[in-house]
CSV table of C-alpha atoms in Angstrom, one decimal:
chain,number,residue,atom,x,y,z
A,1,MET,CA,77.6,106.4,16.7
A,2,ARG,CA,78.8,103.5,18.9
A,3,LYS,CA,77.5,105.4,22.0
A,4,LEU,CA,74.0,105.8,20.4
A,5,MET,CA,74.0,102.1,19.6
A,6,GLU,CA,74.9,101.3,23.2
A,7,ASP,CA,72.1,103.6,24.5
A,8,ASP,CA,69.6,101.8,22.1
A,9,ASP,CA,70.8,98.4,23.4
A,10,HIS,CA,70.2,99.6,27.0
A,11,ASP,CA,66.8,100.9,26.1
A,12,ASP,CA,65.9,97.5,24.5
A,13,GLU,CA,67.2,95.6,27.5
A,14,ILE,CA,65.1,97.7,29.9
A,15,GLN,CA,62.0,97.4,27.7
A,16,THR,CA,62.6,93.6,27.6
A,17,PHE,CA,63.0,93.6,31.4
A,18,ILE,CA,59.7,95.4,31.8
A,19,LYS,CA,57.9,93.0,29.4
A,20,VAL,CA,59.3,90.0,31.3
A,21,TRP,CA,58.0,91.2,34.6
A,22,PHE,CA,54.7,92.2,33.0
A,23,TYR,CA,54.3,88.5,31.9
A,24,VAL,CA,55.3,87.4,35.4
A,25,VAL,CA,52.7,89.6,37.1
A,26,LEU,CA,50.1,88.4,34.5
A,27,SER,CA,50.9,84.7,35.2
A,28,LEU,CA,50.5,85.3,39.0
A,29,VAL,CA,47.2,87.1,38.5
A,30,TYR,CA,46.1,83.9,36.7
A,31,THR,CA,47.6,81.8,39.6
A,32,TYR,CA,45.7,83.8,42.2
A,33,PHE,CA,42.4,84.4,40.6
A,34,ILE,CA,41.9,81.2,38.8
A,35,VAL,CA,44.2,78.4,40.1
A,36,SER,CA,44.0,79.3,43.8
A,37,LYS,CA,40.2,79.9,43.7
A,38,LEU,CA,39.0,77.2,41.4
A,39,ILE,CA,41.5,74.4,41.5
A,40,PRO,CA,41.8,72.2,44.6
A,41,LYS,CA,45.2,71.6,46.0
A,42,GLY,CA,47.3,68.6,44.9
A,43,PHE,CA,48.4,67.2,41.5
A,44,LEU,CA,45.5,68.9,39.6
A,45,ARG,CA,46.6,72.3,40.8
A,46,LEU,CA,50.2,71.3,39.9
A,47,ILE,CA,49.1,70.6,36.4
A,48,PHE,CA,47.3,74.0,36.0
A,49,LEU,CA,50.5,75.7,37.2
A,50,LEU,CA,52.7,74.1,34.5
A,51,PRO,CA,52.3,77.0,32.1
A,52,VAL,CA,53.5,79.3,34.9
A,53,PHE,CA,56.5,77.0,35.5
A,54,TYR,CA,57.3,77.1,31.8
A,55,LEU,CA,57.1,80.9,31.6
A,56,PHE,CA,59.2,81.4,34.7
A,57,THR,CA,61.8,79.0,33.2
A,58,ILE,CA,62.1,80.7,29.7
A,59,LEU,CA,61.6,84.3,30.5
A,60,PRO,CA,65.1,84.9,31.9
A,61,PHE,CA,66.6,83.8,28.6
A,62,SER,CA,65.3,87.1,27.1
A,63,LEU,CA,67.7,89.2,29.2
A,64,ASN,CA,71.4,89.5,28.5
A,65,SER,CA,72.7,91.9,31.1
A,66,PHE,CA,74.1,90.5,34.4
A,67,HIS,CA,72.3,92.9,36.7
A,68,LEU,CA,68.9,92.4,35.2
A,69,GLY,CA,69.2,88.8,34.1
A,70,ALA,CA,70.8,87.3,37.2
A,71,PRO,CA,68.2,88.6,39.8
A,72,THR,CA,65.3,87.7,37.5
A,73,ALA,CA,66.6,84.2,37.0
A,74,PHE,CA,67.1,83.8,40.7
A,75,TYR,CA,63.6,85.2,41.6
A,76,LEU,CA,61.8,83.1,38.9
A,77,ILE,CA,63.6,79.9,38.3
A,78,TRP,CA,64.5,79.2,42.0
A,79,LEU,CA,62.4,81.2,44.4
A,80,GLY,CA,59.3,81.6,42.3
A,81,ASN,CA,59.1,78.0,41.0
A,82,PHE,CA,59.8,76.5,44.4
A,83,LYS,CA,57.1,78.8,46.0
A,84,LEU,CA,54.6,77.7,43.4
A,85,LEU,CA,55.5,74.0,43.8
A,86,LEU,CA,54.7,74.3,47.5
A,87,PHE,CA,51.6,76.3,46.8
A,88,ALA,CA,50.3,73.5,44.5
A,89,PHE,CA,49.9,71.4,47.7
A,90,ASN,CA,48.8,74.4,49.8
A,91,LEU,CA,52.2,74.7,51.6
A,92,GLY,CA,54.8,77.4,51.9
A,93,PRO,CA,54.5,81.2,52.0
A,94,LEU,CA,51.8,81.5,49.3
A,95,SER,CA,49.3,79.1,51.0
A,96,SER,CA,46.5,79.8,53.3
A,97,THR,CA,48.2,77.7,55.9
A,98,SER,CA,51.2,80.0,56.1
A,99,THR,CA,52.2,80.7,59.6
A,100,SER,CA,52.4,84.4,59.0
A,101,ARG,CA,49.7,86.7,60.5
A,102,PHE,CA,48.6,87.7,57.1
A,103,ASP,CA,46.8,85.3,54.7
A,104,PRO,CA,48.1,85.7,51.1
A,105,SER,CA,45.0,83.8,49.9
A,106,LYS,CA,43.0,86.9,50.8
A,107,SER,CA,45.1,89.6,49.2
A,108,SER,CA,46.2,89.5,45.5
A,109,VAL,CA,48.9,92.2,46.1
A,110,LEU,CA,50.3,90.2,49.0
A,111,PHE,CA,50.2,87.0,47.0
A,112,ILE,CA,52.0,88.4,43.9
A,113,SER,CA,54.5,90.3,46.1
A,114,LEU,CA,55.5,87.2,48.0
A,115,ALA,CA,55.8,85.2,44.8
A,116,CYS,CA,57.8,87.9,43.0
A,117,PHE,CA,60.2,89.2,45.7
A,118,PRO,CA,62.7,87.3,47.8
A,119,ILE,CA,60.9,88.3,51.0
A,120,LYS,CA,59.3,86.5,54.0
A,121,LEU,CA,56.7,87.9,56.4
A,122,LYS,CA,57.7,88.0,60.1
A,123,GLU,CA,55.9,85.4,62.2
A,124,ASN,CA,53.0,86.3,64.5
A,125,SER,CA,53.9,88.0,67.7
A,126,SER,CA,53.4,85.8,70.7
A,127,LYS,CA,51.1,88.3,72.6
A,128,PRO,CA,48.8,90.9,70.9
A,129,LYS,CA,49.4,94.5,72.2
A,130,ILE,CA,46.1,96.1,73.1
A,131,ILE,CA,47.3,99.1,75.1
A,132,LYS,CA,47.5,102.2,72.9
A,133,GLU,CA,50.7,103.4,74.5
A,134,HIS,CA,52.4,100.1,73.7
A,135,ILE,CA,51.1,100.3,70.1
A,136,ARG,CA,52.5,103.9,69.7
A,137,ILE,CA,55.9,102.9,71.1
A,138,ASN,CA,55.9,99.8,68.9
A,139,ILE,CA,55.3,101.9,65.8
A,140,GLN,CA,58.0,104.3,66.8
A,141,ASN,CA,60.4,101.5,67.2
A,142,LYS,CA,59.5,100.0,63.8
A,143,ASN,CA,60.0,103.4,62.1
A,144,LYS,CA,63.4,103.8,63.8
A,145,PHE,CA,64.3,100.2,62.8
A,146,TRP,CA,63.5,100.8,59.1
A,147,ARG,CA,65.4,104.1,59.1
A,148,ASN,CA,68.4,102.2,60.5
A,149,GLN,CA,67.8,99.5,57.8
A,150,TYR,CA,67.9,102.1,55.1
A,151,LEU,CA,71.1,103.7,56.5
A,152,ILE,CA,72.7,100.3,56.6
A,153,LEU,CA,71.6,99.6,53.1
A,154,GLY,CA,73.1,102.9,52.0
A,155,LEU,CA,76.3,102.1,53.8
A,156,LYS,CA,76.5,98.6,52.1
A,157,THR,CA,75.9,100.3,48.7
A,158,LEU,CA,78.7,102.7,49.4
A,159,ILE,CA,81.1,99.7,50.3
A,160,LEU,CA,79.9,97.9,47.1
A,161,SER,CA,80.9,101.0,45.1
A,162,VAL,CA,84.3,101.1,46.7
A,163,VAL,CA,84.7,97.3,46.0
A,164,VAL,CA,83.7,97.9,42.4
A,165,LYS,CA,86.1,100.9,42.0
A,166,ILE,CA,89.0,98.7,43.1
A,167,TYR,CA,88.5,96.7,39.8
A,168,ASP,CA,89.9,99.8,37.9
A,169,TYR,CA,93.3,98.9,39.5
A,170,ARG,CA,93.0,95.2,39.2
A,171,GLN,CA,96.2,94.9,37.1
A,172,TYR,CA,98.0,96.0,40.2
A,173,VAL,CA,96.3,93.7,42.6
A,174,ASN,CA,97.5,90.1,43.4
A,175,PRO,CA,95.1,87.5,41.8
A,176,ASN,CA,94.4,85.9,45.2
A,177,ALA,CA,93.5,89.3,46.6
A,178,ILE,CA,91.1,89.7,43.6
A,179,LEU,CA,89.3,86.5,44.7
A,180,VAL,CA,88.9,88.0,48.2
A,181,ILE,CA,87.4,91.1,46.5
A,182,TYR,CA,85.0,88.8,44.5
A,183,CYS,CA,83.8,87.3,47.9
A,184,LEU,CA,83.1,90.9,49.2
A,185,HIS,CA,81.4,91.8,45.9
A,186,LEU,CA,79.3,88.6,46.2
A,187,TYR,CA,78.2,89.4,49.7
A,188,PHE,CA,77.6,93.2,49.4
A,189,GLY,CA,76.1,92.8,45.9
A,190,ALA,CA,73.5,90.3,47.2
A,191,GLU,CA,72.8,92.4,50.3
A,192,VAL,CA,72.1,95.5,48.1
A,193,VAL,CA,70.0,93.7,45.5
A,194,LEU,CA,68.0,91.7,48.0
A,195,GLY,CA,67.8,94.8,50.4
A,196,ILE,CA,66.4,96.9,47.6
A,197,SER,CA,63.9,94.2,46.8
A,198,ARG,CA,62.9,94.0,50.5
A,199,ALA,CA,62.6,97.8,50.7
A,200,ILE,CA,60.3,97.9,47.6
A,201,ALA,CA,58.2,95.1,49.0
A,202,LYS,CA,58.0,96.9,52.4
A,203,THR,CA,56.8,100.1,50.6
A,204,ILE,CA,54.2,98.2,48.6
A,205,LEU,CA,52.9,96.0,51.4
A,206,GLY,CA,53.5,98.2,54.4
A,207,LEU,CA,54.3,95.1,56.5
A,208,ASP,CA,57.2,93.9,58.6
A,209,LEU,CA,59.5,91.7,56.7
A,210,ALA,CA,62.1,89.2,57.9
A,211,PRO,CA,65.8,90.0,57.0
A,212,VAL,CA,67.4,88.3,54.1
A,213,PHE,CA,70.8,88.1,55.8
A,214,ASP,CA,71.8,88.1,59.4
A,215,GLN,CA,75.4,89.2,59.6
A,216,PRO,CA,76.9,86.0,58.1
A,217,PHE,CA,80.4,87.3,58.9
A,218,LEU,CA,79.7,86.6,62.5
A,219,SER,CA,79.0,82.8,62.0
A,220,ASN,CA,80.9,80.5,64.4
A,221,SER,CA,80.1,77.3,62.4
A,222,LEU,CA,79.0,76.0,59.1
A,223,GLN,CA,75.6,75.1,60.5
A,224,GLU,CA,75.2,78.7,61.8
A,225,PHE,CA,76.3,80.3,58.5
A,226,TRP,CA,74.2,78.2,56.1
A,227,GLY,CA,71.2,77.6,58.4
A,228,ARG,CA,70.7,80.8,60.3
A,229,ARG,CA,72.6,83.7,58.7
A,230,TRP,CA,73.2,83.3,54.9
A,231,ASN,CA,70.4,84.1,52.5
A,232,LEU,CA,67.5,83.1,54.8
A,233,MET,CA,64.9,83.3,52.1
A,234,VAL,CA,66.6,80.4,50.1
A,235,THR,CA,67.1,78.6,53.4
A,236,SER,CA,63.4,78.8,54.3
A,237,ILE,CA,62.4,77.6,50.8
A,238,LEU,CA,64.9,74.6,50.7
A,239,ARG,CA,63.8,73.7,54.3
A,240,SER,CA,60.1,73.4,53.1
A,241,THR,CA,60.8,71.8,49.8
A,242,VAL,CA,63.8,69.4,50.5
A,243,TYR,CA,64.9,69.2,54.2
A,244,ASP,CA,61.5,68.6,55.9
A,245,PRO,CA,60.2,66.0,53.4
A,246,VAL,CA,63.5,64.1,53.5
A,247,CYS,CA,63.6,64.2,57.3
A,248,ARG,CA,60.1,62.8,57.5
A,249,VAL,CA,61.2,59.7,55.6
A,250,SER,CA,64.7,59.3,57.0
A,251,THR,CA,64.1,59.9,60.8
A,252,PRO,CA,61.9,56.9,61.4
A,253,VAL,CA,64.6,54.7,59.7
A,254,LEU,CA,67.8,56.3,61.2
A,255,GLY,CA,66.5,57.8,64.4
A,256,LYS,CA,66.4,61.3,65.7
A,257,LYS,CA,70.2,61.8,65.9
A,258,LEU,CA,71.1,60.6,62.3
A,259,GLY,CA,67.7,61.2,60.7
A,260,PRO,CA,68.3,64.9,59.8
A,261,LEU,CA,71.7,64.2,58.0
A,262,PRO,CA,70.2,63.0,54.7
A,263,GLY,CA,68.0,66.1,54.7
A,264,VAL,CA,70.9,68.4,55.3
A,265,PHE,CA,73.1,66.7,52.6
A,266,LEU,CA,70.3,66.6,50.0
A,267,THR,CA,69.4,70.2,50.7
A,268,PHE,CA,72.9,71.2,49.7
A,269,VAL,CA,72.9,69.0,46.7
A,270,VAL,CA,69.6,70.7,45.5
A,271,SER,CA,71.1,74.1,46.2
A,272,GLY,CA,74.2,73.1,44.1
A,273,LEU,CA,72.0,71.9,41.2
A,274,MET,CA,70.0,75.1,41.3
A,275,HIS,CA,73.2,77.2,41.3
A,276,GLU,CA,74.3,75.2,38.3
A,277,VAL,CA,71.1,76.1,36.5
A,278,LEU,CA,71.6,79.8,37.4
A,279,TYR,CA,75.1,79.6,36.0
A,280,TYR,CA,73.8,78.3,32.8
A,281,TYR,CA,71.5,81.3,32.5
A,282,LEU,CA,74.5,83.5,33.1
A,283,THR,CA,77.1,81.8,30.9
A,284,ARG,CA,74.9,79.9,28.3
A,285,VAL,CA,77.5,77.2,28.3
A,286,ASP,CA,77.2,73.6,29.4
A,287,PRO,CA,77.7,73.0,33.2
A,288,THR,CA,81.0,71.8,34.6
A,289,TRP,CA,79.5,70.8,38.0
A,290,GLU,CA,82.1,72.7,39.9
A,291,VAL,CA,79.6,74.8,41.8
A,292,THR,CA,77.5,71.6,42.6
A,293,TRP,CA,80.7,70.0,44.1
A,294,PHE,CA,81.2,73.2,46.2
A,295,PHE,CA,77.7,72.7,47.8
A,296,VAL,CA,78.3,68.9,48.1
A,297,ILE,CA,81.4,69.6,50.1
A,298,GLN,CA,79.6,72.1,52.2
A,299,GLY,CA,76.8,69.7,52.8
A,300,LEU,CA,79.2,66.9,53.8
A,301,CYS,CA,81.2,69.1,56.2
A,302,THR,CA,78.1,70.7,57.7
A,303,SER,CA,76.7,67.2,58.4
A,304,LEU,CA,80.0,66.0,59.8
A,305,GLU,CA,80.2,69.1,62.0
A,306,GLY,CA,76.7,68.3,63.4
A,307,VAL,CA,77.6,64.7,64.1
A,308,ILE,CA,80.8,65.8,65.9
A,309,LYS,CA,79.0,68.3,68.0
A,310,LYS,CA,76.4,65.8,69.0
A,311,SER,CA,78.9,63.1,69.9
A,312,LEU,CA,80.8,65.7,72.1
A,313,ASN,CA,77.5,67.1,73.5
A,314,ASN,CA,78.9,70.6,72.6
A,315,LYS,CA,81.5,70.3,75.3
A,316,LEU,CA,84.4,71.3,73.1
A,317,GLN,CA,84.1,75.0,72.4
A,318,LEU,CA,86.7,77.0,70.3
A,319,ASN,CA,87.2,80.6,70.9
A,320,ARG,CA,84.5,82.4,68.9
A,321,TRP,CA,87.0,84.4,66.8
A,322,VAL,CA,88.9,81.2,66.0
A,323,SER,CA,85.6,79.6,65.0
A,324,ARG,CA,84.7,82.5,62.8
A,325,ILE,CA,88.1,82.6,61.0
A,326,LEU,CA,87.9,78.8,60.4
A,327,THR,CA,84.3,79.0,59.2
A,328,LEU,CA,84.7,81.9,56.8
A,329,GLY,CA,88.2,80.7,55.7
A,330,PHE,CA,86.8,77.3,54.8
A,331,ILE,CA,83.8,78.7,52.9
A,332,SER,CA,86.0,81.3,51.1
A,333,GLY,CA,88.8,78.7,50.3
A,334,THR,CA,86.4,76.2,48.8
A,335,GLY,CA,84.7,79.1,47.0
A,336,PHE,CA,88.0,80.2,45.4
A,337,TRP,CA,88.5,76.5,44.3
A,338,LEU,CA,85.0,75.6,43.0
A,339,PHE,CA,82.4,78.5,43.2
A,340,PHE,CA,84.1,81.3,41.2
A,341,PRO,CA,86.1,79.5,38.5
A,342,GLN,CA,83.2,78.8,36.2
A,343,LEU,CA,82.1,82.4,36.3
A,344,ILE,CA,85.6,83.7,35.7
A,345,ARG,CA,86.3,81.3,33.0
A,346,ASN,CA,83.3,82.5,31.0
A,347,GLY,CA,83.9,86.2,31.6
A,348,VAL,CA,80.8,86.8,33.8
A,349,ASP,CA,83.0,88.7,36.3
A,350,ILE,CA,84.3,91.1,33.6
A,351,LYS,CA,80.7,91.5,32.3
A,352,ALA,CA,79.3,92.4,35.7
A,353,ILE,CA,82.1,94.9,36.4
A,354,GLY,CA,81.8,96.6,33.1
A,355,GLU,CA,78.0,97.0,33.5
A,356,TYR,CA,78.6,99.3,36.5
A,357,GLY,CA,80.2,102.0,34.4
A,358,ILE,CA,77.6,101.5,31.7
A,359,MET,CA,74.7,101.9,34.1
A,360,VAL,CA,76.2,105.1,35.5
A,361,GLU,CA,76.7,106.6,32.0
A,362,PHE,CA,73.2,105.5,31.0
A,363,VAL,CA,71.6,107.1,34.0
A,364,LYS,CA,73.7,110.3,33.3
A,365,ASN,CA,72.5,110.5,29.7
A,366,LYS,CA,68.9,110.0,30.7
A,367,LEU,CA,69.1,112.7,33.3
A,368,HIS,CA,71.2,114.9,31.0
A,369,LEU,CA,73.9,115.3,33.6
C-alpha cells in the first residue's frame, strides 16, 4: 500500500512539473508574440512583463522534489527573470541586439528555448566559410565534437552515480570526507543537469551552444574560476545585469584600475542573495545568510586578488599546480564553512540522496522491469 501511495505521489509530482512548464511556455508565448511585437522597450515593456515575473516566482513552489524543483527554481527565478529583465530594455540574449549570429526576435522557438534553458549561443565566427570543402570539414568536426560531448556527459553521469552510491556507506565515512563528496556531487550534478539541458536545446535548435562549464578544476585563480570556468551561463547573465552597469558608474569615479572592483564585489553579493532565494525554495525556512556570506567572501578575495595582480604587474607567478590547489582549497574550505551547512541542517542533502533510489524504482515500475 505504501509503495502504491509513493507511486501516486511521484505521478502527481511529474504531472505538476509538466503543468508548471506548460505555464512557463505559455507565458513566453505571450512575451514573444505580444510583448516583444507590440510593446516598445523600456519601463512600459517591463510593466507588461510583470505577470511573467510573478508566474516565474510562484511556480517553483508547486514542486516538492529536489531534482525537479531545484532546476526549475534556478531556471525560472534566476536565469529566466534576469533574462526577461534585460529583454525589457532590449538587452541580453533574448533581444534583437544580441551578439549571436541568430536573432531570437525572428524565431519563437529560439526565443522560448533561450528563455527556458540555461544555454548561450556561440558568437559569430570571425570569417564566413564559403568553400564547400571547408563547410564539409567543419560539419564533420562539429559532429565529432558533439559525439565527444555526449561521451563526456555519459562519463560524468557514471561518476555522479558512483558518488551517489558512496552515500550508502556514509556511516563508515569520515564527516569531512563526506563534505568533499558533497563538493563532487555539486559539481558533477550541476554538470549532468545543465549538460542534459544543453543537449535537449541542441536537439531542438540544431545550433552550436557555448559550454556551461569549462573544466573549473583547472582554475589557477579565483578570477579564472568564477569569471571564466564555473557556470558560464550565470556569469554571463550577472555580467550583463550587475557588473557592466556598476562599472559604467564606478569607472569614471575610481578610474580604470579600481573602477571594476565595485562591479566585481556587487556581482558576488547579488549571486549570494540569489542563492539565498534558491535555498528558501529548497528548505522553505527563513534565510540564515550563510550562503550570502560565502559569496561576499569570494567577492572580497577575488577583488583583492585582482588588485594584487595589477600592483605586481603579474610578475609573481606561482606554480600552476600550487595555484590550483590553493584556489580549489579556498573555495572548498569556505564552502564547507558557509555554503553547505544550511542545506545539511535542513535535510536537503538527505532528501536529494534519497530521491535517486526513488527515481530508479519509479522508472523500473513504469517500464515493468
